[in-house]
Coordinates of C-alpha atoms in Angstrom, one line a residue:
M1 CA -33.5 -127.6 7.0
K2 CA -31.7 -130.6 7.3
F3 CA -29.3 -131.7 10.2
M4 CA -26.2 -130.9 10.1
N5 CA -23.8 -132.9 12.0
N6 CA -20.3 -133.0 9.9
Y7 CA -18.0 -131.1 8.0
N8 CA -19.2 -132.3 4.4
D9 CA -23.0 -130.5 5.6
Y10 CA -20.9 -127.4 6.7
V11 CA -19.4 -127.0 3.5
E12 CA -23.3 -127.7 2.4
H13 CA -24.6 -125.0 3.5
S14 CA -21.6 -122.3 3.7
K15 CA -21.8 -123.1 -0.1
K16 CA -25.0 -121.8 -0.1
I17 CA -24.8 -118.6 1.6
T18 CA -22.1 -118.1 -1.1
D19 CA -24.7 -118.5 -3.8
L20 CA -26.6 -116.2 -1.7
N21 CA -24.1 -113.5 -2.2
M22 CA -22.9 -114.0 -5.2
S23 CA -26.1 -114.1 -6.6
M24 CA -26.6 -110.5 -4.9
A25 CA -23.5 -109.8 -6.4
V26 CA -24.7 -110.4 -9.9
L27 CA -27.6 -108.3 -9.5
G28 CA -25.2 -105.6 -7.8
W29 CA -23.2 -105.8 -10.9
D30 CA -26.2 -105.3 -13.2
Q31 CA -27.5 -102.7 -11.2
E32 CA -24.3 -100.6 -11.9
T33 CA -24.2 -101.6 -16.1
K34 CA -27.2 -102.4 -17.8
M35 CA -29.9 -102.6 -15.5
P36 CA -32.7 -99.6 -17.0
K37 CA -33.2 -96.5 -14.9
N38 CA -36.9 -97.7 -13.9
G39 CA -35.1 -101.1 -12.6
S40 CA -34.0 -99.4 -9.3
R41 CA -37.3 -100.0 -7.0
F42 CA -37.4 -103.5 -7.7
R43 CA -33.9 -104.2 -7.7
A44 CA -34.0 -102.9 -3.9
Q45 CA -36.3 -105.1 -3.5
Q46 CA -34.2 -107.9 -4.8
L47 CA -31.6 -107.0 -3.3
S48 CA -33.0 -106.8 -0.3
T49 CA -35.4 -110.0 0.1
L50 CA -31.9 -112.4 -0.5
A51 CA -29.7 -109.8 1.7
E52 CA -32.2 -111.7 4.9
I53 CA -32.3 -114.6 3.3
S54 CA -28.5 -114.8 3.4
H55 CA -28.8 -113.7 7.0
E56 CA -31.2 -116.7 8.2
L57 CA -28.7 -118.5 6.4
S58 CA -25.6 -117.8 8.1
I59 CA -27.1 -117.0 11.7
N60 CA -29.0 -120.9 12.0
K61 CA -28.7 -122.0 15.1
D62 CA -28.0 -125.9 13.8
Y63 CA -25.1 -124.0 11.7
G64 CA -24.1 -122.5 14.6
N65 CA -23.9 -125.9 17.2
L66 CA -22.3 -127.6 14.2
L67 CA -19.3 -124.9 13.6
N68 CA -19.2 -124.9 17.7
N69 CA -19.0 -128.1 17.5
L70 CA -16.2 -128.4 15.0
N71 CA -14.0 -126.7 16.0
S72 CA -12.9 -128.5 19.2
D73 CA -12.3 -131.5 16.6
N74 CA -8.9 -132.7 16.5
S75 CA -9.5 -135.2 13.1
L76 CA -9.6 -132.1 11.0
N77 CA -6.4 -131.4 8.9
S78 CA -5.2 -127.7 9.4
D79 CA -7.2 -126.3 6.4
Q80 CA -10.6 -126.9 7.5
K81 CA -9.8 -126.3 10.7
R82 CA -8.9 -122.1 9.5
N83 CA -12.1 -122.9 7.3
I84 CA -14.4 -123.4 10.6
S85 CA -12.1 -120.8 12.3
L86 CA -13.3 -118.4 10.2
S87 CA -16.5 -119.6 9.6
L88 CA -17.2 -119.5 13.6
K89 CA -15.6 -115.9 13.9
A90 CA -18.2 -114.9 11.1
F91 CA -21.3 -116.9 11.9
N92 CA -20.7 -114.6 15.9
K93 CA -20.4 -111.6 14.0
C94 CA -23.5 -112.1 11.2
K95 CA -25.6 -113.2 14.7
K96 CA -24.6 -109.4 16.0
Y97 CA -26.8 -108.2 13.3
K98 CA -31.4 -108.3 13.5
S99 CA -32.5 -109.4 10.0
E100 CA -34.1 -105.7 10.4
F101 CA -31.0 -104.1 9.8
I102 CA -30.0 -106.1 7.2
I103 CA -32.7 -105.2 5.4
K104 CA -33.4 -101.1 6.2
E105 CA -29.4 -101.4 5.1
S106 CA -30.3 -103.1 1.7
K107 CA -33.0 -101.2 0.6
L108 CA -31.3 -97.8 2.1
V109 CA -28.0 -98.6 -0.1
S110 CA -29.8 -99.1 -3.5
N111 CA -31.8 -96.0 -2.7
A112 CA -28.6 -94.3 -2.3
F113 CA -27.2 -94.9 -5.1
Q114 CA -29.9 -94.6 -7.6
K115 CA -29.9 -90.8 -5.5
W116 CA -25.9 -91.1 -5.5
R117 CA -25.6 -91.4 -9.6
L118 CA -28.7 -88.6 -10.3
A119 CA -26.8 -86.3 -8.0
K120 CA -23.2 -86.6 -9.5
E121 CA -25.6 -86.6 -12.9
K122 CA -27.3 -83.2 -12.5
N123 CA -23.7 -81.9 -10.2
D124 CA -25.7 -81.6 -6.6
F125 CA -25.1 -82.8 -3.6
S126 CA -28.5 -81.7 -2.2
I127 CA -30.1 -84.7 -4.5
F128 CA -27.7 -87.3 -2.5
E129 CA -27.7 -85.3 1.5
S130 CA -30.3 -87.3 3.5
C131 CA -30.1 -90.9 1.7
L132 CA -25.7 -90.4 2.7
T133 CA -27.3 -88.7 6.3
K134 CA -28.8 -92.2 7.0
L135 CA -26.4 -93.9 5.9
V136 CA -23.5 -92.7 8.2
D137 CA -26.3 -92.7 11.1
L138 CA -26.7 -96.5 10.3
R139 CA -22.3 -97.2 10.3
I140 CA -22.5 -95.5 13.5
K141 CA -24.7 -97.3 14.8
E142 CA -23.2 -100.4 13.8
C143 CA -20.5 -99.7 14.8
E144 CA -21.9 -100.2 18.6
I145 CA -23.5 -103.7 17.5
L146 CA -20.0 -104.9 16.5
G147 CA -18.3 -103.5 19.4
Y148 CA -14.6 -102.0 19.6
D149 CA -11.9 -101.5 22.2
N150 CA -10.4 -97.5 21.8
H151 CA -12.3 -95.8 18.5
P152 CA -15.3 -96.8 16.0
Y153 CA -14.2 -96.4 13.2
D154 CA -12.5 -99.8 14.4
A155 CA -15.0 -101.4 13.8
L156 CA -16.0 -100.6 10.2
L157 CA -12.2 -101.0 9.3
N158 CA -12.2 -104.6 10.1
Q159 CA -15.1 -105.2 7.1
Y160 CA -12.2 -104.4 5.0
E161 CA -8.8 -105.2 6.7
P162 CA -9.9 -107.2 9.5
G163 CA -7.2 -106.6 12.5
L164 CA -6.5 -102.6 11.3
T165 CA -7.0 -100.3 14.4
T166 CA -7.3 -96.3 13.3
N167 CA -4.1 -95.9 15.7
E168 CA -2.5 -97.8 13.2
V169 CA -4.1 -95.6 10.0
D170 CA -3.0 -92.8 11.7
E171 CA 0.6 -94.0 11.6
I172 CA 0.8 -94.6 8.0
F173 CA -0.9 -91.6 6.9
S174 CA 1.4 -89.7 9.0
N175 CA 4.1 -91.5 7.2
V176 CA 2.6 -89.9 4.2
K177 CA 2.8 -86.3 5.5
E178 CA 6.4 -86.8 6.8
F179 CA 7.6 -88.2 3.5
L180 CA 4.7 -87.5 0.2
V181 CA 3.4 -84.2 1.3
P182 CA 7.8 -82.7 1.1
F183 CA 8.9 -85.3 -2.1
I184 CA 6.2 -84.3 -3.9
K185 CA 7.1 -80.4 -3.2
R186 CA 10.3 -81.4 -4.4
I187 CA 8.8 -81.8 -7.4
S188 CA 6.6 -79.9 -8.2
K189 CA 9.1 -77.0 -8.3
S190 CA 11.5 -79.7 -11.1
N191 CA 10.8 -79.4 -14.4
K192 CA 7.5 -79.9 -16.0
I193 CA 6.3 -83.2 -17.5
D194 CA 4.0 -82.2 -20.6
D195 CA 1.3 -85.2 -21.0
S196 CA -1.2 -82.9 -23.6
F197 CA -1.2 -85.9 -25.7
Y198 CA -3.0 -87.7 -23.6
Y199 CA -6.5 -84.5 -23.8
Q200 CA -6.7 -85.1 -27.7
K201 CA -9.9 -87.3 -29.4
Y202 CA -9.7 -90.7 -29.4
S203 CA -12.3 -92.7 -30.6
H204 CA -14.5 -94.7 -28.5
N205 CA -14.0 -98.3 -29.9
K206 CA -10.9 -98.1 -30.0
Q207 CA -9.4 -97.3 -27.0
W208 CA -12.1 -100.4 -25.8
D209 CA -10.2 -102.4 -28.5
F210 CA -6.7 -101.3 -26.4
G211 CA -8.1 -101.9 -22.9
I212 CA -9.2 -105.5 -24.1
E213 CA -6.0 -106.5 -25.7
L214 CA -3.8 -104.5 -22.0
L215 CA -6.0 -107.0 -20.1
K216 CA -4.6 -110.0 -22.3
K217 CA -1.3 -109.1 -22.1
M218 CA -1.3 -109.8 -18.4
E219 CA -2.8 -113.0 -18.8
Y220 CA -7.0 -111.5 -18.0
N221 CA -8.8 -114.6 -18.8
F222 CA -11.8 -113.4 -20.8
D223 CA -12.9 -117.5 -21.2
S224 CA -13.4 -116.6 -17.3
G225 CA -14.7 -113.4 -17.2
R226 CA -15.0 -110.2 -19.3
Q227 CA -15.1 -106.0 -19.7
D228 CA -17.9 -103.5 -19.4
L229 CA -17.9 -100.0 -18.5
S230 CA -19.7 -98.2 -15.9
T231 CA -19.6 -94.8 -14.6
H232 CA -16.8 -95.5 -11.8
P233 CA -14.8 -98.4 -12.6
F234 CA -15.0 -101.1 -10.3
S235 CA -14.4 -105.0 -10.5
T236 CA -16.7 -108.0 -8.7
H237 CA -16.9 -112.1 -9.2
F238 CA -18.9 -114.8 -8.8
S239 CA -17.0 -117.1 -8.8
P240 CA -13.1 -117.5 -9.8
E241 CA -14.4 -118.7 -12.8
D242 CA -16.9 -115.6 -13.4
T243 CA -15.0 -112.3 -13.3
R244 CA -15.9 -109.1 -14.0
V245 CA -14.1 -105.6 -14.5
T246 CA -15.6 -102.8 -15.9
T247 CA -13.8 -99.1 -17.5
R248 CA -14.5 -95.5 -18.0
I249 CA -13.7 -94.4 -21.7
D250 CA -13.1 -90.5 -22.1
E251 CA -12.5 -89.0 -25.6
N252 CA -10.8 -86.3 -24.4
N253 CA -8.1 -88.2 -22.0
L254 CA -7.0 -91.1 -23.3
S255 CA -5.4 -92.7 -19.5
E256 CA -8.8 -92.7 -18.0
M257 CA -9.0 -96.0 -19.9
I258 CA -5.6 -96.9 -19.5
W259 CA -5.0 -97.1 -16.0
S260 CA -8.8 -98.3 -14.9
C261 CA -8.2 -101.2 -17.2
I262 CA -4.8 -102.2 -16.2
H263 CA -6.3 -101.6 -12.0
E264 CA -9.2 -103.8 -12.3
G265 CA -7.7 -106.5 -14.4
G266 CA -4.8 -106.7 -11.0
H267 CA -8.5 -107.1 -8.9
A268 CA -9.7 -110.0 -11.7
L269 CA -6.2 -111.6 -12.0
Y270 CA -6.5 -111.5 -8.0
E271 CA -9.9 -113.3 -8.0
Q272 CA -9.5 -115.6 -11.8
G273 CA -6.4 -116.9 -9.1
I274 CA -8.7 -118.4 -6.2
L275 CA -9.0 -122.1 -6.0
S276 CA -12.4 -122.8 -7.6
E277 CA -12.0 -125.7 -5.5
N278 CA -12.4 -124.2 -2.2
Y279 CA -16.0 -122.4 -3.4
G280 CA -17.8 -120.8 -1.2
L281 CA -15.4 -121.3 1.9
P282 CA -13.5 -119.0 3.7
L283 CA -10.1 -120.5 1.7
G284 CA -11.8 -119.5 -1.1
E285 CA -11.9 -116.5 -0.2
T286 CA -9.7 -113.2 -0.5
I287 CA -7.6 -112.0 2.4
S288 CA -8.4 -108.3 3.1
L289 CA -9.2 -105.0 1.0
G290 CA -5.1 -104.4 0.9
I291 CA -4.0 -106.9 0.0
H292 CA -6.4 -107.3 -2.8
E293 CA -5.2 -103.4 -3.5
S294 CA -2.0 -104.5 -3.6
Q295 CA -3.3 -106.9 -6.6
S296 CA -4.6 -103.4 -8.5
R297 CA -1.5 -101.7 -7.4
L298 CA 1.2 -103.6 -8.5
W299 CA -0.1 -104.2 -12.3
E300 CA -0.7 -100.6 -12.2
N301 CA 1.6 -98.9 -10.8
N302 CA 5.2 -101.0 -10.6
V303 CA 4.2 -102.6 -13.9
G304 CA 1.6 -100.3 -16.1
R305 CA 4.1 -97.5 -14.6
S306 CA 7.0 -98.9 -15.6
L307 CA 9.1 -98.5 -18.7
E308 CA 9.5 -101.8 -19.2
F309 CA 5.7 -102.5 -19.5
W310 CA 5.7 -99.7 -22.4
K311 CA 8.6 -100.8 -23.9
Y312 CA 6.7 -103.5 -25.1
N313 CA 3.5 -102.1 -25.1
Y314 CA 4.5 -98.2 -26.4
E315 CA 4.5 -99.4 -30.1
S316 CA 1.2 -101.5 -30.1
L317 CA -0.8 -98.2 -28.5
K318 CA 1.0 -96.6 -31.5
S319 CA -0.2 -98.0 -34.5
V320 CA -3.6 -97.7 -33.2
F321 CA -3.4 -93.5 -32.6
P322 CA -0.4 -92.6 -35.1
N323 CA -1.6 -89.0 -35.7
Q324 CA -1.9 -88.6 -31.7
L325 CA 1.2 -89.6 -31.2
S326 CA 3.5 -89.3 -33.9
N327 CA 5.6 -86.7 -32.3
V328 CA 5.3 -88.1 -28.8
T329 CA 8.7 -91.1 -27.9
I330 CA 8.7 -93.7 -25.4
D331 CA 10.3 -91.5 -23.4
D332 CA 7.7 -89.1 -23.5
F333 CA 5.1 -91.5 -23.3
Y334 CA 6.7 -92.4 -19.9
K335 CA 7.1 -89.8 -17.8
A336 CA 3.9 -87.8 -19.1
A337 CA 2.5 -92.0 -17.5
N338 CA 4.2 -90.8 -13.7
N339 CA 3.7 -87.2 -14.1
V340 CA 3.0 -86.2 -11.1
K341 CA 0.7 -83.0 -10.5
P342 CA -2.5 -82.3 -8.5
S343 CA -6.3 -83.4 -9.5
L344 CA -9.2 -83.5 -9.1
I345 CA -10.2 -86.7 -9.4
R346 CA -9.0 -89.2 -7.6
T347 CA -9.3 -92.4 -9.9
N348 CA -7.6 -90.1 -12.5
A349 CA -4.6 -89.0 -9.6
D350 CA -0.5 -90.4 -9.8
E351 CA 0.4 -93.0 -8.0
L352 CA 2.0 -90.6 -5.2
T353 CA -1.0 -87.7 -4.8
Y354 CA -2.9 -90.5 -4.9
H355 CA -2.6 -90.8 -1.4
L356 CA -3.4 -87.4 -0.6
H357 CA -7.0 -87.9 -1.9
V358 CA -7.4 -90.5 0.3
L359 CA -5.9 -89.1 3.2
I360 CA -8.6 -86.0 2.4
R361 CA -11.2 -89.3 2.0
Y362 CA -10.3 -90.7 5.6
E363 CA -10.0 -87.3 7.9
I364 CA -14.0 -87.1 6.5
E365 CA -14.8 -90.4 7.4
K366 CA -13.4 -90.5 10.4
A367 CA -15.5 -87.2 11.5
L368 CA -18.1 -88.1 10.2
I369 CA -18.4 -91.4 12.5
E370 CA -17.1 -88.8 15.5
G371 CA -19.8 -86.8 15.1
K372 CA -17.7 -83.5 14.4
I373 CA -18.8 -83.3 10.7
K374 CA -22.1 -83.3 10.1
V375 CA -23.2 -85.0 5.9
K376 CA -24.6 -81.5 5.2
D377 CA -21.7 -79.7 5.3
L378 CA -19.1 -82.6 3.3
P379 CA -19.4 -79.7 0.3
E380 CA -17.5 -76.9 2.0
I381 CA -14.8 -79.3 3.8
W382 CA -14.3 -81.7 1.2
N383 CA -13.9 -77.9 -1.1
L384 CA -11.5 -77.6 2.1
K385 CA -8.9 -80.5 2.1
Y386 CA -8.2 -80.2 -2.2
Q387 CA -7.1 -77.0 -1.2
E388 CA -5.3 -77.4 2.5
Y389 CA -3.4 -80.7 1.0
L390 CA -3.6 -80.6 -3.4
G391 CA -3.6 -77.0 -3.9
L392 CA -7.0 -76.6 -5.9
E393 CA -10.0 -74.7 -6.0
V394 CA -13.1 -77.8 -6.4
P395 CA -15.4 -76.3 -8.5
S396 CA -18.5 -78.5 -8.8
D397 CA -20.0 -80.6 -6.7
D398 CA -19.1 -83.7 -9.2
L399 CA -15.4 -83.5 -9.5
G400 CA -15.9 -83.5 -5.8
V401 CA -17.6 -84.4 -3.0
L402 CA -19.4 -86.9 -5.6
Q403 CA -17.1 -88.3 -7.3
D404 CA -16.6 -91.8 -5.7
I405 CA -19.3 -94.6 -5.8
H406 CA -18.1 -96.0 -2.1
W407 CA -20.1 -94.0 -0.1
S408 CA -23.0 -94.7 -1.9
H409 CA -22.7 -98.6 -1.0
G410 CA -22.2 -97.6 2.3
S411 CA -18.4 -98.8 2.7
F412 CA -16.9 -96.7 5.4
G413 CA -13.7 -97.7 6.5
Y414 CA -12.7 -98.4 2.4
F415 CA -10.8 -96.1 1.9
P416 CA -7.3 -96.7 3.9
T417 CA -7.2 -99.9 2.2
Y418 CA -5.3 -97.8 -1.2
T419 CA -3.1 -97.0 0.6
I420 CA -1.9 -99.9 2.1
G421 CA -2.4 -101.5 -0.7
S422 CA 0.3 -99.6 -2.2
F423 CA 2.4 -100.2 0.3
Y424 CA 2.1 -104.0 0.6
A425 CA 2.6 -104.1 -3.6
A426 CA 5.9 -102.1 -3.3
Q427 CA 7.0 -104.6 -0.7
F428 CA 5.4 -107.5 -2.8
F429 CA 7.4 -106.3 -6.6
N430 CA 10.9 -106.1 -4.2
Q431 CA 10.2 -109.2 -3.1
A432 CA 9.6 -110.7 -6.3
K433 CA 11.8 -109.2 -7.8
I434 CA 15.2 -110.6 -5.6
E435 CA 13.3 -114.6 -6.5
N436 CA 13.7 -113.4 -10.1
P437 CA 16.2 -111.3 -11.2
N438 CA 15.3 -111.4 -14.4
L439 CA 11.3 -110.2 -13.9
L440 CA 11.8 -106.2 -15.4
Q441 CA 13.8 -108.2 -18.6
E442 CA 10.8 -110.4 -18.9
I443 CA 8.1 -108.0 -18.2
E444 CA 10.1 -105.7 -21.1
N445 CA 9.9 -109.2 -23.4
G446 CA 6.3 -108.8 -22.4
N447 CA 5.8 -112.0 -20.2
N448 CA 4.4 -111.4 -17.5
K449 CA 3.2 -114.9 -17.0
N450 CA 6.2 -115.6 -14.8
L451 CA 4.8 -112.9 -12.1
L452 CA 0.9 -113.3 -12.3
N453 CA 2.7 -117.6 -11.5
W454 CA 4.8 -115.7 -8.7
L455 CA 1.1 -114.0 -7.5
R456 CA -0.8 -117.1 -8.0
K457 CA 1.6 -119.3 -5.6
N458 CA 2.5 -116.5 -2.9
I459 CA -0.9 -115.0 -2.6
H460 CA -3.6 -116.1 -4.8
K461 CA -3.9 -119.5 -3.9
N462 CA -4.0 -119.6 -0.4
G463 CA -7.6 -117.7 -0.4
K464 CA -7.8 -117.0 3.7
R465 CA -4.9 -119.8 4.6
L466 CA -2.9 -116.9 6.2
D467 CA -4.3 -112.8 7.1
A468 CA -2.4 -109.9 5.8
N469 CA -0.2 -109.5 8.7
K470 CA 1.0 -113.2 8.3
L471 CA 1.3 -113.2 4.3
C472 CA 3.3 -110.6 4.2
E473 CA 5.8 -112.0 6.2
K474 CA 5.7 -115.1 5.1
I475 CA 6.4 -113.3 1.9
S476 CA 9.0 -110.8 2.8
G477 CA 10.2 -112.3 5.9
E478 CA 7.7 -108.5 7.8
K479 CA 5.2 -107.0 7.9
L480 CA 4.4 -104.2 6.2
N481 CA 7.3 -101.8 6.2
F482 CA 6.4 -98.6 4.4
K483 CA 11.1 -98.2 3.4
Y484 CA 9.8 -100.1 0.7
F485 CA 7.5 -97.8 -0.7
K486 CA 9.8 -94.8 -0.2
Q487 CA 12.5 -96.9 -1.6
Y488 CA 10.5 -97.7 -5.3
V489 CA 9.8 -93.7 -5.0
I490 CA 12.8 -92.5 -4.4
K491 CA 14.6 -94.4 -7.3
K492 CA 11.9 -93.7 -9.8
Y493 CA 10.2 -90.3 -9.4
S494 CA 14.6 -89.0 -8.6
K495 CA 15.3 -90.0 -12.3
I496 CA 12.4 -89.3 -13.6
Y497 CA 12.7 -85.5 -11.7
N498 CA 16.6 -85.5 -11.4
L499 CA 16.2 -85.1 -8.5

């Protein structure tokens, strides 16, 4: 490896690390969408090899010396200094891991994903139990490797939402319990909304085609992206010029396709908005998963579940499915899109009960990391919490503890970002409407370009120039504030349910 002594050498080395990480992302995308069943063993080996090489580059001694030297170089401009500061932070974090840990983690995650998929298919948690136990043990060990001040779960949160603490998440969910739980109970006592038309027979191919059209209307660039099918909808990226989304289609449930397309499309628009010139550098990366989720939730809920959005798009949907929707008015469709009712599946949940699904997962993760509960007891604990928070009996593992892919990836500390993202989304969308009083009218006319341009300017193009809190302050004048989500919910649902 050549000697490194200037900023350009730093850029070149950083891009090599990113190239390897993006190559792993391609293999990961293929693993979840196209890979044949028997490919799992060697895929795990391939990912492990690349992870080891990436780690070695990330902790290279000459690279570390260069970062430390550049960190005190006053000739660099502000963006360059920001890149160096964040890369040095990442370097010091990577140094805490030994190669053996990285290799073990990569192999375990690849194997766990296959076991989870089989367990879900067979509706049998015991198939996944051993792998999940090992992953939890690995994460507990990782908390000690990374270090923490107050709670081990802080170390995991920091992986996805830098600076966020367990105490802060506890406070966020106290707001959920204090406001949302009683508000949902008020809604449950009001008139019921009929959403039965969602659960008719809808052609797979016609749903697929309509999902593509929805993404196009959101300004998703198919020259820099594509959509595929997967068991669990997700988005990924390999550069701003190659982003991927997946969706799930159920011929007996139209809503799954609609909301997964719009949600994952929101994620992909963020990645497509990153400046290509910053590829491989922190300024070419998204800020945090909370901010990332704000983009998907903003498009899915604030836009996609709005009356304005469907005033433009409903007739198009109706023309694709005239028999199923012949007696369904736009008002019927809008209300059904915002029907608040407890359900078993998080990804299918309405935007209010959704946060109770996240709360359940947070409480379980936190208790696992604290060692207060065991993996073998998860189905029972999961089912009890669904009864407590949502009043539901969980009939099977595949509809319960096995429904999410996250734990098979070893992603502990991830779930709280979903709720945080929804709160950011409400705050950002409120500010966008203040700055553009015609925004809702534009959405009603099928014009989403100005909203996307606002998001590009204020969020996407900045990469990691600011952390999440500072970005929120710059955009809205204050840090994340629950009141914006609360105001949005009260205004919207009081009208829908005549509260």
